[in-house]
Coordinates of C-alpha atoms in Angstrom, one line a residue:
M20 CA 0.0 -0.1 0.0
R21 CA 2.8 2.5 -1.1
W22 CA 0.1 4.7 -2.5
L23 CA -1.3 5.3 0.6
D24 CA 2.0 5.9 2.5
N25 CA 2.6 8.6 0.2
F26 CA -0.6 10.2 0.9
N27 CA -0.1 10.0 5.0
N28 CA 3.4 11.6 4.1
A29 CA 1.7 14.1 1.9
F30 CA -0.8 14.7 4.7
Q31 CA 1.9 14.7 7.7
S32 CA 3.8 17.3 5.4
K33 CA 0.7 19.3 4.7
Q34 CA -0.1 19.7 8.5
A35 CA 3.7 20.4 9.5
F36 CA 4.0 23.2 6.9
I37 CA 0.3 24.5 8.4
R38 CA 1.5 24.3 12.0
Y39 CA 4.7 26.1 10.6
I40 CA 2.9 28.9 9.2
E41 CA 0.3 29.3 12.0
A42 CA 0.8 32.6 14.2
P43 CA 2.5 31.4 17.8
Q44 CA 0.3 31.3 20.9
P45 CA 1.3 32.7 24.0
E46 CA 3.0 30.0 26.4
G47 CA 2.9 29.4 30.1
D48 CA 0.3 32.2 30.5
E49 CA -2.8 31.7 32.6
L50 CA -4.8 33.4 30.3
V51 CA -4.4 30.5 27.7
N52 CA -5.3 28.0 30.7
N53 CA -8.5 30.2 31.4
D54 CA -11.7 28.2 30.4
K55 CA -13.0 31.6 28.6
Y56 CA -10.1 31.9 26.6
N57 CA -10.7 31.3 22.6
I58 CA -7.4 31.0 20.3
R59 CA -9.9 32.1 17.6
W60 CA -9.4 35.5 19.5
S61 CA -6.0 35.6 20.3
N62 CA -2.1 34.8 19.4
V63 CA 1.1 35.7 20.6
D64 CA 0.4 39.8 19.9
L65 CA -2.9 40.0 20.5
A66 CA -2.7 38.3 24.2
P67 CA -1.5 40.8 27.1
S68 CA 1.8 41.9 27.3
P69 CA 3.8 39.5 29.2
P70 CA 6.1 41.3 32.0
R71 CA 9.0 40.7 30.1
D72 CA 8.0 43.0 27.3
R73 CA 7.1 45.6 29.4
K74 CA 9.9 47.6 28.9
W75 CA 8.9 51.4 28.4
T76 CA 9.3 53.6 31.2
Q77 CA 8.2 57.3 31.9
W78 CA 11.5 58.2 29.8
T79 CA 10.6 55.5 26.8
F80 CA 7.8 57.3 26.3
L81 CA 8.9 60.9 26.5
A82 CA 11.7 59.7 23.9
F83 CA 9.0 58.5 21.7
W84 CA 6.6 61.5 22.0
V85 CA 9.7 63.9 21.3
A86 CA 10.6 61.8 18.6
H87 CA 7.2 61.4 17.0
A88 CA 6.2 65.4 17.6
A89 CA 9.6 67.0 16.0
G90 CA 8.8 65.4 12.6
A91 CA 8.2 66.4 9.2
G92 CA 4.5 66.5 9.6
S93 CA 4.4 68.9 12.7
W94 CA 6.9 70.8 10.2
T95 CA 4.4 70.6 6.9
A96 CA 1.3 71.5 8.9
G97 CA 2.1 74.6 9.8
S98 CA 4.5 75.7 6.5
S99 CA 1.2 74.5 4.2
L100 CA -1.2 76.9 6.0
I101 CA 0.3 80.0 4.8
N102 CA 0.4 78.5 1.4
V103 CA -3.7 78.6 1.7
G104 CA -3.9 82.3 2.8
L105 CA -3.5 81.9 6.9
A106 CA -1.6 84.3 8.6
P107 CA 1.4 83.1 10.1
R108 CA 0.9 84.1 13.8
D109 CA -2.5 82.8 13.5
A110 CA -1.9 79.2 12.0
Y111 CA 1.2 78.6 14.4
I112 CA -1.3 79.2 17.4
A113 CA -4.0 77.2 16.0
I114 CA -1.7 74.3 15.2
A115 CA -0.1 74.7 19.1
T116 CA -3.6 74.5 20.6
S117 CA -4.8 72.0 19.2
H118 CA -1.5 69.5 19.3
I119 CA -2.5 70.7 23.5
L120 CA -6.3 69.1 22.9
I121 CA -5.0 66.4 20.7
T122 CA -2.3 65.0 23.3
I123 CA -5.3 65.1 26.3
L124 CA -7.3 62.8 24.0
V125 CA -4.0 60.9 23.4
V126 CA -3.4 60.4 27.2
L127 CA -7.1 59.1 27.5
N128 CA -7.0 56.4 25.5
G129 CA -3.7 55.1 26.5
R130 CA -4.7 54.8 30.3
G131 CA -7.0 51.5 29.7
P132 CA -4.1 49.5 27.3
A133 CA -1.1 50.8 29.6
R134 CA -3.3 49.3 33.0
Y135 CA -4.1 46.0 31.4
H136 CA -1.3 46.0 28.6
I137 CA -3.4 45.3 25.4
G138 CA -3.6 46.9 22.0
F139 CA -5.6 48.8 20.3
P140 CA -7.8 45.7 18.4
V141 CA -8.4 44.4 21.9
F142 CA -8.9 47.4 23.6
A143 CA -11.7 48.0 21.1
R144 CA -13.8 45.2 21.8
T145 CA -14.6 46.3 25.5
S146 CA -16.8 49.4 23.3
Y147 CA -17.4 47.8 20.1
G148 CA -17.9 44.6 21.0
M149 CA -16.3 40.9 19.9
W150 CA -17.5 41.0 16.4
G151 CA -17.9 45.0 16.3
S152 CA -14.7 45.7 16.7
Y153 CA -13.8 44.7 13.4
M154 CA -15.4 47.7 12.3
A155 CA -13.1 50.0 14.0
I156 CA -10.3 48.2 13.2
V157 CA -11.0 47.9 9.5
M158 CA -11.9 51.4 9.2
R159 CA -7.9 52.6 11.1
A160 CA -6.5 49.8 9.0
I161 CA -7.5 51.7 5.8
V162 CA -6.3 54.8 6.9
C163 CA -2.8 53.4 8.1
I164 CA -2.2 51.7 4.5
I165 CA -3.1 55.3 2.8
W166 CA -0.7 56.6 5.2
N167 CA 1.8 54.4 5.2
G168 CA 2.4 55.0 1.4
T169 CA 2.0 58.5 1.7
N170 CA 4.9 59.2 4.3
S171 CA 6.9 56.4 2.4
Y172 CA 6.7 58.8 -0.7
Y173 CA 7.5 61.8 1.3
G174 CA 10.4 59.8 2.9
G175 CA 11.4 59.1 -0.6
R176 CA 11.4 63.0 -1.7
C177 CA 13.9 63.5 1.2
L178 CA 15.9 60.5 0.3
T179 CA 16.4 61.8 -3.4
V180 CA 18.1 64.5 -2.1
A181 CA 20.2 63.2 0.0
L182 CA 21.2 60.7 -2.6
T183 CA 21.9 63.6 -4.8
A184 CA 24.2 65.4 -2.2
I185 CA 26.4 62.5 -2.6
F186 CA 25.9 61.8 -6.1
P187 CA 24.8 64.4 -8.4
S188 CA 24.4 62.3 -11.1
Y189 CA 21.3 60.5 -9.4
A190 CA 19.2 63.6 -10.2
R191 CA 19.8 63.0 -13.7
L192 CA 18.3 59.4 -14.1
P193 CA 16.6 58.7 -17.4
P194 CA 13.0 60.4 -17.3
L195 CA 10.0 58.5 -16.8
P196 CA 6.5 59.4 -18.6
K197 CA 4.5 61.9 -17.5
S198 CA 1.4 60.1 -17.2
A199 CA 3.8 58.3 -14.4
S200 CA 3.1 61.6 -12.3
I201 CA 7.0 60.9 -10.5
T202 CA 10.4 61.8 -11.6
S203 CA 13.0 58.3 -12.0
P204 CA 15.0 59.4 -8.6
D205 CA 12.0 59.6 -6.6
L206 CA 10.8 56.3 -7.7
L207 CA 13.9 54.7 -7.0
S208 CA 14.0 56.7 -3.6
F209 CA 10.3 55.4 -2.5
F210 CA 11.5 51.6 -3.2
I211 CA 14.6 52.6 -1.4
F212 CA 13.0 53.6 1.4
M213 CA 10.5 50.6 1.5
I214 CA 13.0 48.2 1.9
V215 CA 14.9 50.2 4.4
F216 CA 11.4 50.6 6.3
I217 CA 10.6 46.5 5.8
S218 CA 14.1 45.6 7.2
I219 CA 13.2 47.8 10.7
S220 CA 9.8 46.6 10.6
F221 CA 11.3 43.0 11.5
V222 CA 12.5 44.7 14.9
H223 CA 9.7 44.3 17.5
S224 CA 8.4 47.8 18.6
R225 CA 8.9 46.6 22.3
D226 CA 12.6 46.9 21.2
L227 CA 12.4 50.2 19.8
K228 CA 13.4 52.3 22.7
W229 CA 17.0 53.2 21.8
F230 CA 15.8 53.5 17.9
Y231 CA 13.6 56.2 19.0
I232 CA 15.5 57.9 21.7
G233 CA 18.4 58.6 18.9
K234 CA 16.2 59.4 16.3
S235 CA 14.6 62.2 18.6
I236 CA 18.5 64.0 18.7
F237 CA 19.2 63.2 15.4
V238 CA 16.3 65.0 14.0
F239 CA 16.1 67.9 16.7
V240 CA 19.5 68.5 15.7
A241 CA 18.8 68.7 11.7
M242 CA 15.8 70.9 12.2
H243 CA 17.6 73.5 14.2
A244 CA 20.4 73.2 11.6
I245 CA 17.9 73.8 8.5
L246 CA 16.3 76.7 10.6
I247 CA 19.7 78.3 11.5
W248 CA 20.6 78.2 7.6
W249 CA 17.5 79.7 6.3
V250 CA 17.6 82.6 8.9
V251 CA 21.3 83.4 8.0
K252 CA 20.6 83.2 4.4
S253 CA 17.6 85.5 4.4
H254 CA 19.6 87.7 7.2
G255 CA 16.7 87.6 9.7
V256 CA 13.2 86.7 9.5
T257 CA 9.9 86.9 11.1
F258 CA 6.7 86.2 10.7
A259 CA 5.9 89.7 8.9
Y260 CA 7.6 88.4 5.7
I261 CA 4.8 86.3 4.7
A262 CA 2.0 88.6 4.4
V263 CA -1.6 87.3 3.3
D264 CA -1.6 88.2 -0.4
K265 CA -5.2 89.3 -0.6
P266 CA -7.7 90.3 2.4
I267 CA -9.8 88.2 3.8
S268 CA -13.3 89.0 5.6
T269 CA -13.4 87.9 9.3
T270 CA -15.6 85.1 8.8
A271 CA -13.5 83.7 5.9
H272 CA -10.6 84.5 8.3
I273 CA -12.4 82.8 11.3
W274 CA -13.1 79.7 9.1
L275 CA -9.6 79.4 8.0
V276 CA -8.3 79.3 12.0
L277 CA -10.5 76.4 12.5
R278 CA -9.6 74.9 9.6
A279 CA -5.8 75.3 10.7
F280 CA -7.2 74.2 14.4
N281 CA -8.5 70.8 12.6
T282 CA -5.6 70.3 10.8
G283 CA -3.8 70.2 13.5
L284 CA -6.1 67.6 15.3
G285 CA -5.5 65.9 11.8
T286 CA -1.6 65.7 12.0
A287 CA -2.0 63.6 15.2
S288 CA -5.5 62.0 15.0
S289 CA -4.3 58.5 14.7
L290 CA -2.7 58.5 18.1
T291 CA -5.8 58.8 19.6
V292 CA -6.3 55.1 18.8
N293 CA -2.8 53.9 18.3
Q294 CA -1.8 55.0 21.6
G295 CA -2.7 51.7 23.4
D296 CA -0.2 49.7 20.6
M297 CA 2.8 51.6 22.3
A298 CA 1.4 51.7 25.9
R299 CA 0.6 48.2 26.0
Y300 CA 4.2 47.9 26.7
A301 CA 4.4 50.4 29.6
D302 CA 6.2 49.3 32.9
K303 CA 3.0 50.8 35.0
P304 CA 0.2 53.0 34.2
G305 CA 1.5 56.2 34.9
S306 CA 4.3 56.1 32.7
A307 CA 2.4 56.9 29.7
I308 CA 0.6 59.5 31.0
W309 CA 3.1 62.7 32.3
T310 CA 5.7 62.6 29.9
T311 CA 3.2 62.4 27.1
L312 CA 1.3 65.9 28.2
I313 CA 4.4 67.7 28.4
G314 CA 6.4 66.0 25.8
Y315 CA 4.1 66.1 23.1
P316 CA 2.6 69.5 23.1
I317 CA 6.1 71.5 23.4
A318 CA 8.1 68.8 21.0
S319 CA 5.1 69.4 18.2
A320 CA 5.2 73.1 18.7
L321 CA 8.6 73.4 18.1
P322 CA 8.9 72.1 14.5
C323 CA 5.4 73.8 13.4
L324 CA 7.1 77.1 14.3
Y325 CA 10.4 76.5 12.3
G326 CA 8.2 75.5 9.3
I327 CA 6.5 78.9 9.3
L328 CA 9.6 80.7 9.6
V329 CA 11.7 78.8 6.9
A330 CA 8.0 79.3 4.8
A331 CA 8.8 83.4 5.7
A332 CA 12.6 83.0 4.7
G333 CA 12.0 81.3 1.5
R334 CA 9.2 83.7 0.5
K335 CA 11.9 86.6 1.7
I336 CA 14.9 85.0 -1.1
T337 CA 13.1 83.7 -3.6
G338 CA 9.4 84.9 -3.4
T339 CA 7.9 81.2 -2.7
A340 CA 6.9 80.2 0.5
F341 CA 8.7 76.7 0.5
W342 CA 5.9 74.2 2.5
N343 CA 7.4 70.8 2.3
L344 CA 10.6 70.1 3.5
W345 CA 12.2 68.3 0.4
D346 CA 11.7 71.9 -1.5
V347 CA 13.5 72.8 1.3
L348 CA 16.4 71.0 1.4
N349 CA 16.7 71.1 -2.4
Y350 CA 17.1 74.6 -2.6
M351 CA 19.9 74.4 0.1
L352 CA 21.5 71.7 -1.8
Q353 CA 21.6 73.7 -5.2
Q354 CA 23.8 76.4 -3.3
Y355 CA 26.4 74.3 -3.2
P356 CA 27.3 72.5 -6.3
D357 CA 30.9 72.3 -5.5
N358 CA 31.5 72.6 -1.8
H359 CA 31.6 68.6 -0.5
G360 CA 31.2 69.6 3.1
A361 CA 28.4 71.6 2.7
R362 CA 26.6 68.9 0.9
F363 CA 27.5 66.1 2.9
G364 CA 25.3 68.4 5.6
V365 CA 22.5 68.6 3.6
F366 CA 23.0 64.8 3.0
L367 CA 22.8 64.4 6.8
C368 CA 19.5 66.7 7.1
A369 CA 17.8 64.9 4.6
V370 CA 18.7 61.4 6.1
A371 CA 17.4 62.8 9.3
I372 CA 14.0 64.1 8.1
A373 CA 13.4 60.8 5.9
L374 CA 14.3 58.9 9.3
S375 CA 11.6 61.0 10.7
Y376 CA 8.8 59.9 8.3
L377 CA 10.3 56.1 8.9
A378 CA 9.9 56.3 12.5
V379 CA 6.2 58.2 12.3
N380 CA 5.6 55.3 9.7
L381 CA 6.5 52.6 12.3
A382 CA 4.4 54.1 15.1
T383 CA 1.4 55.2 13.6
N384 CA 0.9 53.4 10.2
S385 CA 3.0 49.9 10.1
L386 CA 3.1 49.0 13.7
P387 CA -1.3 49.5 14.1
F388 CA -2.1 47.9 10.6
G389 CA 0.0 44.8 11.7
S390 CA -2.3 45.1 14.9
D391 CA -5.1 45.2 13.1
V392 CA -4.7 42.4 10.6
T393 CA -3.4 40.2 13.5
A394 CA -7.0 40.8 15.1
L395 CA -8.4 40.0 11.8
F396 CA -7.2 36.7 10.9
P397 CA -5.2 35.6 14.7
R398 CA -4.6 32.1 13.4
W399 CA -2.1 33.4 10.4
M400 CA -1.1 37.2 10.8
T401 CA 1.2 38.6 13.6
I402 CA 2.4 42.0 13.8
R403 CA 5.4 41.4 11.7
R404 CA 3.5 39.7 8.8
G405 CA 1.1 42.6 9.1
Q406 CA 3.8 45.3 8.9
V407 CA 5.1 43.8 5.6
I408 CA 1.8 43.7 4.4
C409 CA 1.0 47.5 4.8
T410 CA 4.0 48.1 3.4
I411 CA 3.2 46.0 0.0
L412 CA -0.2 48.2 0.1
G413 CA 1.6 51.0 0.6
I414 CA 2.9 50.8 -2.8
A415 CA 0.2 49.5 -4.6
I416 CA -1.9 52.8 -3.9
V417 CA 0.6 55.0 -6.1
P418 CA 0.9 57.5 -3.2
W419 CA 2.4 60.4 -5.4
K420 CA -0.8 60.5 -7.4
L421 CA -2.3 61.9 -4.1
L422 CA -0.9 64.3 -2.7
N423 CA 0.9 67.4 -4.9
N424 CA -0.2 70.6 -3.5
A425 CA -0.9 72.4 0.2
A426 CA -4.4 72.5 -0.2
A427 CA -4.1 68.7 -0.9
F428 CA -2.5 67.9 1.8
L429 CA -4.3 70.0 4.4
T430 CA -7.5 68.1 3.4
F431 CA -5.8 64.8 3.8
L432 CA -4.7 65.4 7.1
S433 CA -8.5 67.1 8.0
G434 CA -10.2 63.7 6.5
Y435 CA -7.7 61.7 8.7
G436 CA -9.0 62.9 11.9
Y437 CA -12.7 63.1 10.8
W438 CA -12.2 59.5 10.1
L439 CA -10.9 58.3 13.6
S440 CA -12.4 60.9 16.1
P441 CA -16.0 58.7 16.6
I442 CA -13.7 55.7 17.3
A443 CA -11.5 57.6 19.6
A444 CA -14.9 59.5 21.5
I445 CA -16.3 55.9 21.7
M446 CA -13.3 54.4 23.6
S447 CA -13.0 56.9 26.0
V448 CA -16.5 57.1 27.0
D449 CA -16.7 53.8 27.2
Y450 CA -13.7 53.2 29.3
Y451 CA -14.1 56.2 31.9
L452 CA -18.2 57.2 31.9
V453 CA -19.6 54.2 31.2
K454 CA -17.3 51.2 32.6
K455 CA -15.0 53.5 34.9
G456 CA -11.8 51.3 33.8
N457 CA -13.2 48.4 35.1
L458 CA -12.4 45.6 32.4
S459 CA -12.2 41.8 32.7
V460 CA -9.5 40.6 30.5
P461 CA -10.6 37.0 30.2
D462 CA -13.8 38.1 28.5
L463 CA -11.8 39.7 26.1
Y464 CA -10.7 36.6 24.7
D465 CA -14.3 34.8 24.7
G466 CA -15.8 34.7 21.7
S467 CA -19.3 33.3 22.9
P468 CA -22.7 34.7 24.4
T469 CA -21.4 34.6 28.1
S470 CA -18.5 37.1 27.6
R471 CA -19.2 40.4 28.8
Y472 CA -18.1 42.1 25.6
W473 CA -20.6 40.1 23.6
F474 CA -23.4 42.4 23.6
W475 CA -25.8 41.4 20.7
R476 CA -24.7 38.8 18.6
G477 CA -21.1 39.7 19.3
I478 CA -21.7 43.7 18.4
N479 CA -22.4 46.3 20.5
L480 CA -24.9 48.3 18.5
R481 CA -24.8 51.4 20.3
A482 CA -21.0 52.1 19.2
A483 CA -21.8 50.8 15.7
V484 CA -25.0 53.3 15.1
C485 CA -23.0 56.5 16.9
T486 CA -20.1 55.5 14.9
I487 CA -22.0 56.1 11.6
V488 CA -24.0 58.5 12.9
A489 CA -21.2 60.9 14.0
L490 CA -19.7 60.5 10.6
L491 CA -23.4 61.3 8.5
P492 CA -23.0 65.0 9.1
C493 CA -19.6 66.2 7.7
L494 CA -19.9 63.5 5.0
P495 CA -21.0 65.6 2.0
S496 CA -18.3 68.5 3.2
L497 CA -15.6 65.7 2.6
A498 CA -16.8 64.8 -0.6
W499 CA -16.5 68.4 -1.3
S500 CA -12.9 68.7 0.0
I501 CA -12.1 65.5 -2.3
A502 CA -14.0 66.3 -5.5
P503 CA -14.9 70.1 -5.2
T504 CA -15.6 70.6 -8.8
K505 CA -17.8 67.4 -8.9
V506 CA -19.6 67.8 -5.7
H507 CA -21.7 70.7 -5.7
I508 CA -23.3 71.4 -1.8
A509 CA -24.0 74.7 -0.1
H510 CA -21.3 76.9 1.5
G511 CA -22.0 76.9 4.9
A512 CA -22.0 72.8 4.7
Q513 CA -18.8 72.9 3.0
N514 CA -17.5 74.5 6.0
L515 CA -18.6 71.9 8.0
F516 CA -15.4 69.8 7.0
Y517 CA -13.2 72.6 8.8
I518 CA -14.5 71.6 12.2
S519 CA -15.4 67.7 11.4
F520 CA -12.9 66.4 14.2
V521 CA -14.4 68.2 17.2
M522 CA -18.3 68.0 15.5
T523 CA -17.6 64.1 14.9
W524 CA -15.8 63.6 18.3
T525 CA -18.8 65.7 20.7
I526 CA -21.9 63.8 18.4
A527 CA -20.1 60.1 18.9
G528 CA -19.5 60.7 22.5
A529 CA -22.5 62.4 23.4
L530 CA -24.5 59.8 21.6
Y531 CA -23.0 57.1 23.0
Y532 CA -23.0 57.9 26.6
A533 CA -26.7 59.1 26.4
S534 CA -27.5 55.6 25.0
Y535 CA -26.7 54.0 28.1
L536 CA -28.7 56.6 30.1
V537 CA -31.7 55.7 28.2
F538 CA -30.8 52.3 27.7
P539 CA -28.7 51.4 30.8
E540 CA -26.7 47.8 30.2
K541 CA -27.4 45.4 32.8
D542 CA -24.8 43.6 35.2
L543 CA -22.1 46.3 34.4
Q544 CA -20.8 45.8 37.7
V545 CA -19.1 49.4 37.7
D546 CA -17.8 51.1 40.9
E547 CA -19.9 54.7 41.1
K548 CA -17.0 56.9 42.1
R549 CA -15.7 59.3 39.6
L550 CA -12.3 58.8 38.2
A551 CA -9.9 61.4 39.4
F552 CA -7.2 62.3 37.0
E553 CA -4.5 62.8 39.5
E554 CA -5.5 59.0 40.6
M555 CA -4.8 58.0 37.0
A556 CA -1.1 59.3 37.3
D557 CA -0.1 57.9 40.4
E558 CA 2.6 55.3 40.3
I559 CA 1.9 53.6 43.7
D560 CA -0.3 50.9 41.6
Q561 CA 2.9 49.4 40.3
Q562 CA 3.0 46.6 42.9
E563 CA -0.8 46.0 41.5
L564 CA 0.7 45.3 38.6
S565 CA 3.3 42.6 38.9
D566 CA 2.8 39.2 37.6
T567 CA 1.0 38.4 40.5
A568 CA -1.1 40.4 41.3
Y569 CA -2.0 40.5 37.8
W570 CA -3.1 37.2 36.8
N571 CA -3.6 35.1 40.2
E572 CA -6.1 37.4 41.9
E573 CA -8.6 35.4 40.4
S574 CA -11.9 36.4 41.8
E575 CA -10.9 40.0 40.6
R576 CA -10.4 39.2 37.1
N577 CA -13.6 37.2 37.0
S578 CA -15.8 40.2 38.3
G579 CA -13.8 42.6 36.4
V580 CA -11.0 45.0 38.2
N581 CA -11.5 48.6 38.9
D582 CA -9.3 50.6 37.8
M583 CA -9.4 53.4 39.9
E584 CA -11.0 51.3 43.4
N585 CA -7.3 49.2 43.4
I586 CA -5.6 52.5 43.3
D587 CA -7.4 53.8 46.2
E588 CA -6.5 51.0 47.9
K589 CA -3.0 51.6 47.8
I590 CA -2.9 55.1 48.2
P591 CA -1.8 55.9 51.8
Q592 CA -4.6 57.3 53.7
E593 CA -3.5 60.6 56.0
G594 CA -1.7 59.6 59.0
S595 CA -0.6 55.9 58.1
D596 CA 3.1 54.8 57.9
K597 CA 3.7 54.4 54.6

């Protein structure tokens, strides 16, 4: 029966291959041995981060946020506003203020993941339900693909400047047809950037501590060097060198300021939902709070200011306010056709800016997309595999055809925030006002009706309906902003797009909370005390988050651990010996 032996060998080989490509499951974890654990809802990347992976201290988060904020996105957000007619001072104040607000929202949505050591896809199950979380996951994944490709294109443009600085003939590669909408050097640089990006993607996010520290120093030095060069070249510069081309009415000015504010929110809106994918590696919950609140607004305000000042210098010198960094760097390079030392300096600056785009892609696009597809296909996908797929899809969308001017850039930033805003609002309201920090980790991996997060057939209809309803008011204005010549709506409706983030966040949050007031959920088991923000930052709960306390307190796990109650128990009372 040789044929039977051959069949058995082939079958065994097939089974071995399947086991090889399956995503690994967590080992030696009490969660796996829990009766509620279901392999359909978890693998090694979706399970709560084990103690050995909780490496991010408060200084790591500070370095991360400084590295992220001190990037090209903040620079171009400020400079691009100048090209649409907003006065520099108003643009800067609007952007800086919006980043303060967005930082607060980032911190709010990072608390739960930092305490329970779970990423966004798992955290979304608490508000959207086991199957309903797929709605939030897919919405975020789509945005990650588009932004991953876009940032890679921008990074590639900076890489073109860097390579041209060392090899001048690089800029003279055979041209592509005009229909390609991209030059040969930029296309080659784009693929080089992607290759480097994929290589770094194989480093696990928990191990990127020193990468972000080094990047933050390198980029900050480069941005200061660029600013100093332009200020010296222009013999001093102020906001006065950028004047609005045409006088505008008071009403138009107000809407431009609101547009700037909305753009500022859009530049960092992804972090309001992505924060969980980094906060899960916190050594303790307080580590992701104060350094974020302090580091991000300050670090993001500087590049925005520098972008406006360099745009002002460009207007003074050339008559053109350069809004993107590759044009800024390319102009610098053109001033030194034969000075090798100066060209090497431009090379370093261009590499630093390209590295900035790469780091932002890792934190806000590649890693989140990897987490999302892992949640969609936990048997087969891991974060690293998802990151590779994200890179491939980022190439497939042909990003250089999406953005080629300041107006398109601003539209994309604002649309980004509008799309993710209701998700961030619902998760915040659910964690703080509805569940009051009370989550049951085992139920997050239980895909049966007995799960606390099963709701109706695995979907929390409240979250799904509120998300859709919140997006509807600004949908026509979004369509108009993308295709103004094809979509015709009233002028007042057009302006809704310029307040889309705040509007959708408010509508989604208010409707979601009202739904629980009108239709209370049974057996929610929450503590009625209010959350105190000072308690959130108290680091005295570190002992509570140790291995033994986190996994061995069986009764607390089954009934849901109250986030604030345990902190209260550990805060020394007046007159105590502690």
